[in-house]
Structure formats: C-alpha cells, structure tokens
JSON list of C-alpha atoms in Angstrom, two decimals:
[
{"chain": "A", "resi": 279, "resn": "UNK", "atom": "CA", "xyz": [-8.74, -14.87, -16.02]},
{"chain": "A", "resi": 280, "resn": "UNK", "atom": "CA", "xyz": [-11.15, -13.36, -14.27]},
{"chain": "A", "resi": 281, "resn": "UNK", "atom": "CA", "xyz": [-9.94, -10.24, -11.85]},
{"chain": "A", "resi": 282, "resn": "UNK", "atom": "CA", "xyz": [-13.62, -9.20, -10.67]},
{"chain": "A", "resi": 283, "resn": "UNK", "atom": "CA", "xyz": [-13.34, -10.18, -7.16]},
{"chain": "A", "resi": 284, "resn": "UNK", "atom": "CA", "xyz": [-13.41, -8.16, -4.43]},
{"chain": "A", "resi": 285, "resn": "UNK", "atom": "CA", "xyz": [-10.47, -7.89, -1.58]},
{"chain": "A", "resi": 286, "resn": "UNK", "atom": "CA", "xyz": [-9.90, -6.69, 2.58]},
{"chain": "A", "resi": 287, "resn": "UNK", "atom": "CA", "xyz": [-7.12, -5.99, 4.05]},
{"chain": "A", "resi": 288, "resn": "UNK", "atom": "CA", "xyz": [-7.21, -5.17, 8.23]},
{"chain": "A", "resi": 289, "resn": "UNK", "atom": "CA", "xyz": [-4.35, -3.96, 10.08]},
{"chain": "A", "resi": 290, "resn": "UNK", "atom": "CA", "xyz": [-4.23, -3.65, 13.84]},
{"chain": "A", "resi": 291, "resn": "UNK", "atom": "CA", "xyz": [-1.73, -3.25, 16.93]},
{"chain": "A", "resi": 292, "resn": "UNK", "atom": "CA", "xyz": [-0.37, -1.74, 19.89]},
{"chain": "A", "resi": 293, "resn": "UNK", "atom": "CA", "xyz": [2.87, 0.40, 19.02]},
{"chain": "A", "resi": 294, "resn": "UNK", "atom": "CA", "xyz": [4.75, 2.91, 21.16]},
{"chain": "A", "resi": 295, "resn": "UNK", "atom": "CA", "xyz": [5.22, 6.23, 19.89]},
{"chain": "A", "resi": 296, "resn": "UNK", "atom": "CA", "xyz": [7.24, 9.26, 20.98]},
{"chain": "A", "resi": 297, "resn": "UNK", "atom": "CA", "xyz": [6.90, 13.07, 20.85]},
{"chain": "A", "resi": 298, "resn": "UNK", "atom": "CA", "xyz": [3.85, 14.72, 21.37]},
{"chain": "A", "resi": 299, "resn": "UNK", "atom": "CA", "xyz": [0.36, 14.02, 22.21]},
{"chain": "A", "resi": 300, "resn": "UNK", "atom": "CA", "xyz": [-2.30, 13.51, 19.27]},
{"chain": "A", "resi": 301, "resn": "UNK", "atom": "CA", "xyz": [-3.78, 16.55, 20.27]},
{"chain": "A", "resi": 302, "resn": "UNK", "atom": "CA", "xyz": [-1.13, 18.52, 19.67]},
{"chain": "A", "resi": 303, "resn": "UNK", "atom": "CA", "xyz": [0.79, 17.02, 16.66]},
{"chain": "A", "resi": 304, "resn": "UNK", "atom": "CA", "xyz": [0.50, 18.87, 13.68]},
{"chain": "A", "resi": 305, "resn": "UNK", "atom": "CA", "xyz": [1.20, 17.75, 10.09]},
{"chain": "A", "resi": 306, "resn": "UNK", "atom": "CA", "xyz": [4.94, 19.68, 10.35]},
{"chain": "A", "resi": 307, "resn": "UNK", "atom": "CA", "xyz": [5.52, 17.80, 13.43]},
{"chain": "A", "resi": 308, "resn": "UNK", "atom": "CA", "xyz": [4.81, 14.29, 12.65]},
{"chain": "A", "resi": 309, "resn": "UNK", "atom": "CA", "xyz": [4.93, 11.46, 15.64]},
{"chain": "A", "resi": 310, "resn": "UNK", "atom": "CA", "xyz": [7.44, 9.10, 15.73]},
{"chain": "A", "resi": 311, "resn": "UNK", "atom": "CA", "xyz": [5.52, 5.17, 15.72]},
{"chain": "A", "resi": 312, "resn": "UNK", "atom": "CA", "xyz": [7.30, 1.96, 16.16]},
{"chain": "A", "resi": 313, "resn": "UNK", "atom": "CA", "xyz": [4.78, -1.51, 16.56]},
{"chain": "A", "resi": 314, "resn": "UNK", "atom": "CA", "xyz": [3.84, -4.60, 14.87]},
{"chain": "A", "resi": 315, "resn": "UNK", "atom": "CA", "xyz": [0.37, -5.49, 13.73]},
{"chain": "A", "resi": 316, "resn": "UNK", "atom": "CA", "xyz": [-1.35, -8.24, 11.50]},
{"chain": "A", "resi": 317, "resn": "UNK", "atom": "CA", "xyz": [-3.04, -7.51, 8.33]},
{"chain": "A", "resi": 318, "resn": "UNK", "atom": "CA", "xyz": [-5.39, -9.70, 5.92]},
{"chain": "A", "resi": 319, "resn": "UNK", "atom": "CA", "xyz": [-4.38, -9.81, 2.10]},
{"chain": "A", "resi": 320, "resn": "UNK", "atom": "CA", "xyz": [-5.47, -11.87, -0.86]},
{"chain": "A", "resi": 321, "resn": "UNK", "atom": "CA", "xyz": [-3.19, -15.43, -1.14]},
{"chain": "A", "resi": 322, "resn": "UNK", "atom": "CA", "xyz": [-2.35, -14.30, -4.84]},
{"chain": "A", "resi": 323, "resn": "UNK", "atom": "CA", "xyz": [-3.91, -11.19, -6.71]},
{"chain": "A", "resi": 324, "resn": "UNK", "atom": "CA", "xyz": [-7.57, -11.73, -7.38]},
{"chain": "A", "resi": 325, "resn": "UNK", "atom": "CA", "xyz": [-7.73, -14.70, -4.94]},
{"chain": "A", "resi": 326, "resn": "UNK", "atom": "CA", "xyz": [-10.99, -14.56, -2.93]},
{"chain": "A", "resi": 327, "resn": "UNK", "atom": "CA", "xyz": [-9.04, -16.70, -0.41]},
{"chain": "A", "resi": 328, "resn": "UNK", "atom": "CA", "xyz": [-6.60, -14.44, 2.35]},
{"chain": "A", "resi": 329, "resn": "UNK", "atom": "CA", "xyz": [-3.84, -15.34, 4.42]},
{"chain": "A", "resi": 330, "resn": "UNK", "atom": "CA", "xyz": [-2.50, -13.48, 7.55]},
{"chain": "A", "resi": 331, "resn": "UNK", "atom": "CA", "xyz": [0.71, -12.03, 8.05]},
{"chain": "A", "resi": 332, "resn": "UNK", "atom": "CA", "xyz": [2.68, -9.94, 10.88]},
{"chain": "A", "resi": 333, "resn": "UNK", "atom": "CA", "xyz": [4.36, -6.88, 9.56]},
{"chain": "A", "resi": 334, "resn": "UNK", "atom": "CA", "xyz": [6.04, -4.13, 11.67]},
{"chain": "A", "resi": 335, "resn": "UNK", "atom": "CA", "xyz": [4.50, -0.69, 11.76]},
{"chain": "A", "resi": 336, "resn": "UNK", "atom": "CA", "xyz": [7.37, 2.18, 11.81]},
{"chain": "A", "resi": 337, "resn": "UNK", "atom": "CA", "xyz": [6.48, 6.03, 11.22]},
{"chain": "A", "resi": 338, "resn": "UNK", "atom": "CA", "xyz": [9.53, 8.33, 11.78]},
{"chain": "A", "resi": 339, "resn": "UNK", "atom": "CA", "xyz": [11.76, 10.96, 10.17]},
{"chain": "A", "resi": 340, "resn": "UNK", "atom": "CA", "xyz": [15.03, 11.99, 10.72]},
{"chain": "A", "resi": 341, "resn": "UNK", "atom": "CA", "xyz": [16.74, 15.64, 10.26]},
{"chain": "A", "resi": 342, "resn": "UNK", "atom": "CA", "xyz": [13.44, 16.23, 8.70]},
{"chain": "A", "resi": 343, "resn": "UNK", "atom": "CA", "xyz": [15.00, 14.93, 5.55]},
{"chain": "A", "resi": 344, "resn": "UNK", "atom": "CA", "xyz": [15.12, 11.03, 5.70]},
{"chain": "A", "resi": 345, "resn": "UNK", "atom": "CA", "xyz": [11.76, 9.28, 6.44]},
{"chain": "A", "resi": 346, "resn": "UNK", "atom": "CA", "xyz": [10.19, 5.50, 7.12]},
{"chain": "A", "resi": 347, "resn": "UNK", "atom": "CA", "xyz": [6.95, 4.83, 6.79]},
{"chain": "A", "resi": 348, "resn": "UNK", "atom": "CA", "xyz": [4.53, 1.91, 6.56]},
{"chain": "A", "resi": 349, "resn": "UNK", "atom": "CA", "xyz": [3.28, 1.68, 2.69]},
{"chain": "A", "resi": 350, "resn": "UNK", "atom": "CA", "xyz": [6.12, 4.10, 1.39]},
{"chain": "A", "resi": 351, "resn": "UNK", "atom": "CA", "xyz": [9.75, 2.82, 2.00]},
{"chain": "A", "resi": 352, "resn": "UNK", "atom": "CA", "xyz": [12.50, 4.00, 3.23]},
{"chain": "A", "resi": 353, "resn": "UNK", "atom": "CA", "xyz": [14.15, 7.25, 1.66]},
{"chain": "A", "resi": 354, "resn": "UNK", "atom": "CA", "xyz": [14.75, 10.80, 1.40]},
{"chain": "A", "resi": 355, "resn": "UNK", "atom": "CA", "xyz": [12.76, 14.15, 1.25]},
{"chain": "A", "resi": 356, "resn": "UNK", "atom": "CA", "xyz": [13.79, 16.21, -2.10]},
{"chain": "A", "resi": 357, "resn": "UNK", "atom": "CA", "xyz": [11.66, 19.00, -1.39]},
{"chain": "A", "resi": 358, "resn": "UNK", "atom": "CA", "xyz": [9.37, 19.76, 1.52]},
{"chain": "A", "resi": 359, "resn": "UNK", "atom": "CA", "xyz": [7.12, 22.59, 3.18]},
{"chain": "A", "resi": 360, "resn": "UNK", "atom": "CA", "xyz": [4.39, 22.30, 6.08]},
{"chain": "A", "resi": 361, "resn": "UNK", "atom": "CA", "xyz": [2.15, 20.98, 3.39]},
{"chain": "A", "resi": 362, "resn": "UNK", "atom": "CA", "xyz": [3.64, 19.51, 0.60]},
{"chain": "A", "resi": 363, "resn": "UNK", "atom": "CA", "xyz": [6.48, 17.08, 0.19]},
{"chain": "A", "resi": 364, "resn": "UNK", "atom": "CA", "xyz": [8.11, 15.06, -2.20]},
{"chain": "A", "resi": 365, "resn": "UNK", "atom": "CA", "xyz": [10.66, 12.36, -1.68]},
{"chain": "A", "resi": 366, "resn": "UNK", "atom": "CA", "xyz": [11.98, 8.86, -3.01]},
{"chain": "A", "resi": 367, "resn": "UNK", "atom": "CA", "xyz": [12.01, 5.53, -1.56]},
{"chain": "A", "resi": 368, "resn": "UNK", "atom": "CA", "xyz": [12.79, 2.10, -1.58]},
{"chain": "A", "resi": 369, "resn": "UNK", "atom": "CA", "xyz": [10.55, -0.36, 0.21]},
{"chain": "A", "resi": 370, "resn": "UNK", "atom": "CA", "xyz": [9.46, -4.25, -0.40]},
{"chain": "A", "resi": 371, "resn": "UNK", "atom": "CA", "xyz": [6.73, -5.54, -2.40]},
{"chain": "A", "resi": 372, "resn": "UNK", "atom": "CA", "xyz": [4.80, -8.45, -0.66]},
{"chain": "A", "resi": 373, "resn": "UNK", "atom": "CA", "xyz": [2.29, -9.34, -3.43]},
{"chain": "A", "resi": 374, "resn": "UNK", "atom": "CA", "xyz": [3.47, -13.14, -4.79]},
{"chain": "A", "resi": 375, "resn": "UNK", "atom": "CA", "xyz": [1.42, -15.64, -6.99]},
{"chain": "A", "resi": 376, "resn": "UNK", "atom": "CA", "xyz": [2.67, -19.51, -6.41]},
{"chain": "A", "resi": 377, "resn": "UNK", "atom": "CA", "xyz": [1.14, -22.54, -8.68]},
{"chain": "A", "resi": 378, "resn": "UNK", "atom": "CA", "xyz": [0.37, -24.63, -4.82]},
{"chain": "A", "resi": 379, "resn": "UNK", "atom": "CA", "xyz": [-2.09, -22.10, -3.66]},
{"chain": "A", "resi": 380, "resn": "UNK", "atom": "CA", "xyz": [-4.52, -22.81, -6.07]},
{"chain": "A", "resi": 381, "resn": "UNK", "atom": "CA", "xyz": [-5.63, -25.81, -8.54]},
{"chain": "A", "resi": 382, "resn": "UNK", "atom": "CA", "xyz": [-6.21, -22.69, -11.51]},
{"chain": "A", "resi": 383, "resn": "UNK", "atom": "CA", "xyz": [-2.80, -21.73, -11.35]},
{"chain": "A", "resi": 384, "resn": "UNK", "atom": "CA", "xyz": [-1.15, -24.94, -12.35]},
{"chain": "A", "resi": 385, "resn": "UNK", "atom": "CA", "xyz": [1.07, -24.05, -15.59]},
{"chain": "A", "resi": 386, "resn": "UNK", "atom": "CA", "xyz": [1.02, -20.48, -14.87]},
{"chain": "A", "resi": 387, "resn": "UNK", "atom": "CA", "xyz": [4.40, -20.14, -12.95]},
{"chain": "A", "resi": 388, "resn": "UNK", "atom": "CA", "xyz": [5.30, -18.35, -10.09]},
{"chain": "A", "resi": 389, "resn": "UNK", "atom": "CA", "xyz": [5.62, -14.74, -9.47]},
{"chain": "A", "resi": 390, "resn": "UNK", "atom": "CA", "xyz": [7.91, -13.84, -6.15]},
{"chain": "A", "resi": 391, "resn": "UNK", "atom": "CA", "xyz": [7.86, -11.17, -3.99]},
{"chain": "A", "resi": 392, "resn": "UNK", "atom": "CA", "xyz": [9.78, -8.13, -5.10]},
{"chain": "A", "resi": 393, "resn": "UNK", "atom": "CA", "xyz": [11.37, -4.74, -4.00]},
{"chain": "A", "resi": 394, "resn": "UNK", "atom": "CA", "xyz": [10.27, -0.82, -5.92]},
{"chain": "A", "resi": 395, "resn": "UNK", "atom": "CA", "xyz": [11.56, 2.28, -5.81]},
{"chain": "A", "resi": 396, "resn": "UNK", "atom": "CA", "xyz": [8.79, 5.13, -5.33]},
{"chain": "A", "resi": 397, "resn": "UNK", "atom": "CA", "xyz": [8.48, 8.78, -6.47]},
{"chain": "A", "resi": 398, "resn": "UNK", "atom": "CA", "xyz": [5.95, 10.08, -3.67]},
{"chain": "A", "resi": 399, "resn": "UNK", "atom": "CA", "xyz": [4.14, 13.87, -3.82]},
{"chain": "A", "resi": 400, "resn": "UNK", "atom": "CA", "xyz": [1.63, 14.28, -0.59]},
{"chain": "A", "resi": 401, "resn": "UNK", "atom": "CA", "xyz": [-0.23, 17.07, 0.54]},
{"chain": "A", "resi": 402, "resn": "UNK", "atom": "CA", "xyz": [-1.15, 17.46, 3.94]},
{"chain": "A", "resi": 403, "resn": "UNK", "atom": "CA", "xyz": [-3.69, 20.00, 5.70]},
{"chain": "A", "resi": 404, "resn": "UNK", "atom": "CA", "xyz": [-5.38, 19.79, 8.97]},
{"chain": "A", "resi": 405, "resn": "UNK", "atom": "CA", "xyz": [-7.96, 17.71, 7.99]},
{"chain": "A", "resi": 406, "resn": "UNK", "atom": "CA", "xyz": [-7.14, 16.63, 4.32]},
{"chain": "A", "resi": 407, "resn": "UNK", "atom": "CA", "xyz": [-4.49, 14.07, 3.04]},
{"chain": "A", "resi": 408, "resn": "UNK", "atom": "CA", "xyz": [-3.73, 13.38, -0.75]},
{"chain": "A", "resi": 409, "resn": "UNK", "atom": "CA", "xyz": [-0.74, 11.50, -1.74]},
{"chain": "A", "resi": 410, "resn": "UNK", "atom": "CA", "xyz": [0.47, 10.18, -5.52]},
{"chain": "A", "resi": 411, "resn": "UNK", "atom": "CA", "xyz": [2.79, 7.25, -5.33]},
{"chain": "A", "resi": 412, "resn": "UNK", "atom": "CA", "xyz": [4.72, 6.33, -8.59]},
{"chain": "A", "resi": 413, "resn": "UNK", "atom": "CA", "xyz": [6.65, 2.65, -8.28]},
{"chain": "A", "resi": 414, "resn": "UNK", "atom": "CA", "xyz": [8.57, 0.71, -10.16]},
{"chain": "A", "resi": 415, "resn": "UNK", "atom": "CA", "xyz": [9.97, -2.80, -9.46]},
{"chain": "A", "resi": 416, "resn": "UNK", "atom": "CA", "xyz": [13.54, -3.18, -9.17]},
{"chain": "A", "resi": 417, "resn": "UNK", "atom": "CA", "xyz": [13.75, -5.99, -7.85]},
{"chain": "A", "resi": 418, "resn": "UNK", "atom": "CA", "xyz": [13.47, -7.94, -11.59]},
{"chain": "A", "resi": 419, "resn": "UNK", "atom": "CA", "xyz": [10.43, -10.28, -10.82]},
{"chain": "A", "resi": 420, "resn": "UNK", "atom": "CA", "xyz": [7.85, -8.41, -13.12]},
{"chain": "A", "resi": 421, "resn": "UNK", "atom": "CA", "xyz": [5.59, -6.29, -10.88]},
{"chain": "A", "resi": 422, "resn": "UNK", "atom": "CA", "xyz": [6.08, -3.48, -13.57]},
{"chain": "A", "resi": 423, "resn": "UNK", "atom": "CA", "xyz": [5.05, 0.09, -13.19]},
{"chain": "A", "resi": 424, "resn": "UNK", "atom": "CA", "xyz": [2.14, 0.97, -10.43]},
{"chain": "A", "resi": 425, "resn": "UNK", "atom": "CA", "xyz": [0.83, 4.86, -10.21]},
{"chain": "A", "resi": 426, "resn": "UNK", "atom": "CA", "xyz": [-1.71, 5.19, -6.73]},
{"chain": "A", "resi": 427, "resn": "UNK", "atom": "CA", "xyz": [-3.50, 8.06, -6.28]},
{"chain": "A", "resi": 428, "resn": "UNK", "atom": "CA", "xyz": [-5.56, 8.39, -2.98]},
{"chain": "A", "resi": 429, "resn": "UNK", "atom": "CA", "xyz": [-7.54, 11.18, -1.27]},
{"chain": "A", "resi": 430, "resn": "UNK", "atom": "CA", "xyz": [-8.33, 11.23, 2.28]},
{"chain": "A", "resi": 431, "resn": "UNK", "atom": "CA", "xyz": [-10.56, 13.41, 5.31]},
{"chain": "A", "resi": 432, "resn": "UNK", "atom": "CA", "xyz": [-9.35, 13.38, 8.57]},
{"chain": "A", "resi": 433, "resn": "UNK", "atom": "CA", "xyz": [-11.33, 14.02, 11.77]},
{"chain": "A", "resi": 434, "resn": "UNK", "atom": "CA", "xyz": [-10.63, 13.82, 15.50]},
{"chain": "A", "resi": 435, "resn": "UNK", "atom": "CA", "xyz": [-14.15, 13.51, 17.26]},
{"chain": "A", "resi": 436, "resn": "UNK", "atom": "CA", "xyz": [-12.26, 13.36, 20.53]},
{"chain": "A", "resi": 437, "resn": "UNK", "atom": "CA", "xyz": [-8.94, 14.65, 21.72]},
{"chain": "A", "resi": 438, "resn": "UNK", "atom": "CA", "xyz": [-7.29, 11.13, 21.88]},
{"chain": "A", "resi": 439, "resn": "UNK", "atom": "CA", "xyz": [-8.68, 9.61, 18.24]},
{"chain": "A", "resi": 440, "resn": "UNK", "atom": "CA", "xyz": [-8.02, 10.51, 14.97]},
{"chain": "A", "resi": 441, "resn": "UNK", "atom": "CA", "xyz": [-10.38, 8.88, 12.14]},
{"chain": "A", "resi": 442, "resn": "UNK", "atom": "CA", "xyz": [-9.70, 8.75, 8.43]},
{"chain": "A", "resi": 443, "resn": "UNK", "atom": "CA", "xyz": [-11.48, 7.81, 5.49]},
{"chain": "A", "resi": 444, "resn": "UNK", "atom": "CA", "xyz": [-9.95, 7.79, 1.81]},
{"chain": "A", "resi": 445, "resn": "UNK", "atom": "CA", "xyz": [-10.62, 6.63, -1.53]},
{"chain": "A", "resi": 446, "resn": "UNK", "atom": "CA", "xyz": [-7.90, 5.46, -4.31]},
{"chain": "A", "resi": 447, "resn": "UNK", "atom": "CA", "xyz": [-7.22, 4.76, -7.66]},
{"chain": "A", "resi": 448, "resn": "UNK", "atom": "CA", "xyz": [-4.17, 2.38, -8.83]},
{"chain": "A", "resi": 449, "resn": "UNK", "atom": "CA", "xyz": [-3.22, 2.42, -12.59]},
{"chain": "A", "resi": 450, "resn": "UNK", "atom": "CA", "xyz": [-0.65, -0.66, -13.39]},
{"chain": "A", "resi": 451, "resn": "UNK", "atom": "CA", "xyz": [0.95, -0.73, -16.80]},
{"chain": "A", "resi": 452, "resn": "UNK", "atom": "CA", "xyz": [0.91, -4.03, -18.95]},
{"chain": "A", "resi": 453, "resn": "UNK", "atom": "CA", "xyz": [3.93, -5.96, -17.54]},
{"chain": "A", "resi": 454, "resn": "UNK", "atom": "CA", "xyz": [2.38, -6.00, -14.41]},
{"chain": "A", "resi": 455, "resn": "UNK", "atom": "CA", "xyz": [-1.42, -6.77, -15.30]},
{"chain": "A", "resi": 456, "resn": "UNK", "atom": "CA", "xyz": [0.46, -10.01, -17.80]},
{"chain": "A", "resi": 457, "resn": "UNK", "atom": "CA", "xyz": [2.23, -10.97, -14.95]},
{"chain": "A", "resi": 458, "resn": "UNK", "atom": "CA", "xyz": [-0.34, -11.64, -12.60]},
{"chain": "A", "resi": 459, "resn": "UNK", "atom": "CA", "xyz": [-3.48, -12.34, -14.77]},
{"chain": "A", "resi": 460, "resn": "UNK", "atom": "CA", "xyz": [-1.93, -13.12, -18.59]},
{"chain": "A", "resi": 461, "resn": "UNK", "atom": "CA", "xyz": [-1.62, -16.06, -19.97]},
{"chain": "A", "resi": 462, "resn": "UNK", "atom": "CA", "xyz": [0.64, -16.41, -22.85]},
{"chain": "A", "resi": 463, "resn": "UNK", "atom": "CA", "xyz": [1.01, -19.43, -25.15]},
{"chain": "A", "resi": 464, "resn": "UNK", "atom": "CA", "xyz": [3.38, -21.34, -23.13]},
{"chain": "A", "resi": 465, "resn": "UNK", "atom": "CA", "xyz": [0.86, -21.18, -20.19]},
{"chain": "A", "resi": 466, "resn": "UNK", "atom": "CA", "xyz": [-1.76, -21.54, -22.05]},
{"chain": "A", "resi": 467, "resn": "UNK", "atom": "CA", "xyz": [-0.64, -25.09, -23.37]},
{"chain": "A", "resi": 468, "resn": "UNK", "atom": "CA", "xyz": [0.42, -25.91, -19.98]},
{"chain": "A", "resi": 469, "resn": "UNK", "atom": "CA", "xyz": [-2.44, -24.55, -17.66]},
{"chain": "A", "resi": 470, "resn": "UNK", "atom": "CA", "xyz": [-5.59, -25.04, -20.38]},
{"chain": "A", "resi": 471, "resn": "UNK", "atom": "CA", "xyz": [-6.47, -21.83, -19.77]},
{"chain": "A", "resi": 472, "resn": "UNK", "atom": "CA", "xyz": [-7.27, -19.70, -22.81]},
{"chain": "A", "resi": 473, "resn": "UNK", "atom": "CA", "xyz": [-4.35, -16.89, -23.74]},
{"chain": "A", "resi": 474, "resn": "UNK", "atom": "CA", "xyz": [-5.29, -13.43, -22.25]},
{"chain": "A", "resi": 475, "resn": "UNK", "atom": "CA", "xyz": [-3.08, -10.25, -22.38]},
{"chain": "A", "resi": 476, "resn": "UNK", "atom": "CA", "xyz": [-4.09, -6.89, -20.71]},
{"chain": "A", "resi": 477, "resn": "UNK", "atom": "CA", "xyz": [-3.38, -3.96, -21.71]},
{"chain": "A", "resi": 478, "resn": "UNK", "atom": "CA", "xyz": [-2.51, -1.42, -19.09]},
{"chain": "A", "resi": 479, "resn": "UNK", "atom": "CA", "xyz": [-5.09, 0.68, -17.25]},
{"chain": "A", "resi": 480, "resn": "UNK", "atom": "CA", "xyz": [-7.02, 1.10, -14.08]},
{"chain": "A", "resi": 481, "resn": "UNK", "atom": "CA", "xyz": [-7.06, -2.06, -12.37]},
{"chain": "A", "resi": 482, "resn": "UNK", "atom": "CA", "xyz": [-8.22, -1.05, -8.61]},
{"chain": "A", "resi": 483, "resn": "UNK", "atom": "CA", "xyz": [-10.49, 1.07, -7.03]},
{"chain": "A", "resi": 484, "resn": "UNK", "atom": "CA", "xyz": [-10.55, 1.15, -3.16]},
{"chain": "A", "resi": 485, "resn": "UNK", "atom": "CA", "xyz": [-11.88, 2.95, -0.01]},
{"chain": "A", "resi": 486, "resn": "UNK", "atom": "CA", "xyz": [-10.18, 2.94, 3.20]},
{"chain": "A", "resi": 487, "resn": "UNK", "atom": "CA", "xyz": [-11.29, 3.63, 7.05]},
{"chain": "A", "resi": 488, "resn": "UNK", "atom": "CA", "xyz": [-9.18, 4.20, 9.82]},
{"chain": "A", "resi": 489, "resn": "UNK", "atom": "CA", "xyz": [-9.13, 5.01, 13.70]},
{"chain": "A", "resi": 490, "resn": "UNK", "atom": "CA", "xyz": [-6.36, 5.15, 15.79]},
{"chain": "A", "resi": 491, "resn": "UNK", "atom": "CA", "xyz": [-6.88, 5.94, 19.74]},
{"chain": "A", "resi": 492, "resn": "UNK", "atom": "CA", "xyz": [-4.18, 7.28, 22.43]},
{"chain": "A", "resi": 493, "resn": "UNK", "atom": "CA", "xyz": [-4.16, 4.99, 25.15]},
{"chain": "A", "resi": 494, "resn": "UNK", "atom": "CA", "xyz": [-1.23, 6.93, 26.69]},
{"chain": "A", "resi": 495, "resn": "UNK", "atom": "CA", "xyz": [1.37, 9.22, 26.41]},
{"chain": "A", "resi": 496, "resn": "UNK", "atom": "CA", "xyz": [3.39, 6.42, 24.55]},
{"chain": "A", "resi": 497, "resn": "UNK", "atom": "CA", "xyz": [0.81, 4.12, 23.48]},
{"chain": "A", "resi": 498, "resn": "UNK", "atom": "CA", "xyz": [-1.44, 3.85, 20.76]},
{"chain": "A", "resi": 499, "resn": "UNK", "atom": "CA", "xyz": [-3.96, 1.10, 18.83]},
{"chain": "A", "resi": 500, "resn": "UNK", "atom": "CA", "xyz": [-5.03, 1.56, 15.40]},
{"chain": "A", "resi": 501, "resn": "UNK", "atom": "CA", "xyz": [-6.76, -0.78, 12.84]},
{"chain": "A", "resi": 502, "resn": "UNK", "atom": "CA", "xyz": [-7.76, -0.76, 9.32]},
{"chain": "A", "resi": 503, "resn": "UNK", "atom": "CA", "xyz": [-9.95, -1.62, 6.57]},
{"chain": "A", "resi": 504, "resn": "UNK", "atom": "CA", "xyz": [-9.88, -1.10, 3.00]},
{"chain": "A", "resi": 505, "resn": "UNK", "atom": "CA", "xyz": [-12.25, -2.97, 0.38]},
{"chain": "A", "resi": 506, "resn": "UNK", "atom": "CA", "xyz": [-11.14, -2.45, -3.13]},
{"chain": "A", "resi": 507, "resn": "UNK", "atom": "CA", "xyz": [-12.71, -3.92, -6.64]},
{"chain": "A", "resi": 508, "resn": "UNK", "atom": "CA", "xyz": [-10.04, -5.30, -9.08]},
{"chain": "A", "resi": 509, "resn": "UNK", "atom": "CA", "xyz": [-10.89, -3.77, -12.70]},
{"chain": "A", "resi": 510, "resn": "UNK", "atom": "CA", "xyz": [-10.89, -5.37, -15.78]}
]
C-alpha cells in the first residue's frame, strides 16, 4: 500500500485559563488551560481524505506532581526540575482504519481506536522545547510501539502571543506499520491487494506552527498546523 501521502491537522479554540498572564509565566510555572477546539486528521492513516472532530483542550498540573495535557495523557511526574521532567501517562489513541471509509480497504479489516501508556522526557528553556514520547498500546487493538521525538523554538513578538515552530520524527515498530498498511495472506485473498509487510522504522516526518494570543486575563485562542510526510 502506498503510505506517500501527505497529511494536516489544525486545531483552534477559545479556552479559559487561570494563573498568570503570558507575560509572566515561566516554564516552572505553567498556566492552567481548559477549552475545546476542532482539529483536521486523516479518515484512516495515509488517507488523503480528513474528517473533523471536537476534542477538549486541558493543560494543568496538580501538587506539581500529577499533570494533563493535550497530546500526553494523564499521569504522574517521576522526576522534575525547572527544565527537565520526566513522567508517565495514560491517554487515548484516536487513529482508527474502518473497511466503509474507503473502496481499497475492503478485506482489510478494521482497526479501532485504542488507549497507550507513555514514558515522556521534555526539556524546557525560555525559548526552546524538546520532548521524547515513548508509547505503547494497551488497549490490545494493535497500534504497537510509537517513539516521537520533536524539537521546538519559541518566540513571543508581543507581550500577549507566544509563537512556536517545531519539527518531529516518529519511529513505529512493525506491529504497528502491519496493522495499518500490511497486508497478510488472508487480506490479500480477500482485498486483491498484493501481501506487504513493513518492517519497523521511521514512518513520519512533520513540522508544526503555532500561535496562541491573550485576549484577556482568562481568555485565550490558539490554532495549529502541522504537515507531516508518511515514510516508506
């Protein structure tokens, strides 16, 4: 199958937030965020077709030792300074395959929506983020073993917006790549298709921009974009 195809995902919103201004948070003082936004995502892996969604947005940490956030989970802090942390975390997989969204995945079977539990380092400065993300799913529906790796510049051209740009890698070991793009024999005699297996390796590059403005004392918008090219 092919996985060259090339995917967007936008996130946007108006959440309230408490604590302190933008101006004056710091990376050891995190703000608290609680919204909802929408985001774009492929229908299936490597679909050029998307499909909208609502998800909540929630940032916050408690005792400085248990944490939510948006892409990482929900969990605990093992070890943390001002600029490094590392902690484990549960949090829910969305990605899904289904043979009615699209005539080429007749045969294949579907693939459902699944839950991991993370290993996450970060480091934090003033105007650097980099954060490895190891994941696992544990939720039995063959998402397999994911490692991310992204590195990211932050700037504040004004008092009351912060910008960020990144760039990541994602490695995915085999079970994962088979389960969304092999096709074993079975499949193959039921789909046509001809039998594939991938062996584990890099299978995403991305880059990401961001901007999020202070409307208020407790208000904020944000949105995102991140084009990535599936490997392989």
């Amino acid at each position: 199958m092919n996985k060259s195809h090339w995917i967007a995902l936008i996130i946007g919103g108006g959440v309230l937030r408490a604590g302190v201004s933008m101006a004056e948070s710091a990376p050891e003082q995190p703000m608290t965020v609680a919204g909802a936004g929408a985001f774009a995502i492929p229908r299936y892996p490597g679909s050029s077709a998307v499909e909208i969604k609502a998800w909540p947005v929630l940032d916050a940490e408690i005792w400085n030792r248990l944490f939510i956030h948006t892409g990482e989970g929900v969990g605990v802090y093992l070890w943390r300074n001002p600029q490094w942390r590392v902690g484990m975390s549960v949090d829910a997989d969305p990605l899904h395959r289904y043979e009615k969204d699209a005539q080429r995945l007749r045969g294949l079977g579907n693939v459902d929506q699944t839950e991991r539990a993370n290993i996450v380092v970060g480091h934090n400065t003033s105007c650097t983020e980099t954060r490895l993300k190891l994941s696992t799913d544990v939720g039995g529906q063959g998402h397999g073993n994911v490692a991310d790796f992204e590195m990211a510049a932050l700037r504040a051209p004004l008092p009351d917006l912060r910008l960020r740009a990144a760039v990541g890698w994602t490695w995915t070991n085999e079970q994962y790549l088979r389960t969304f793009f092999g096709v074993n024999a079975r499949q193959s005699a039921l789909s046509g298709l001809p039998v594939f297996s991938p062996d584990a390796g890099v299978s995403l590059v991305r880059g990401v921009f961001s901007a999020q403005y202070s409307l208020s004392e407790h208000w904020l918008v944000g949105g995102l974009a991140s084009v990535g090219r599936l490997l392989g």
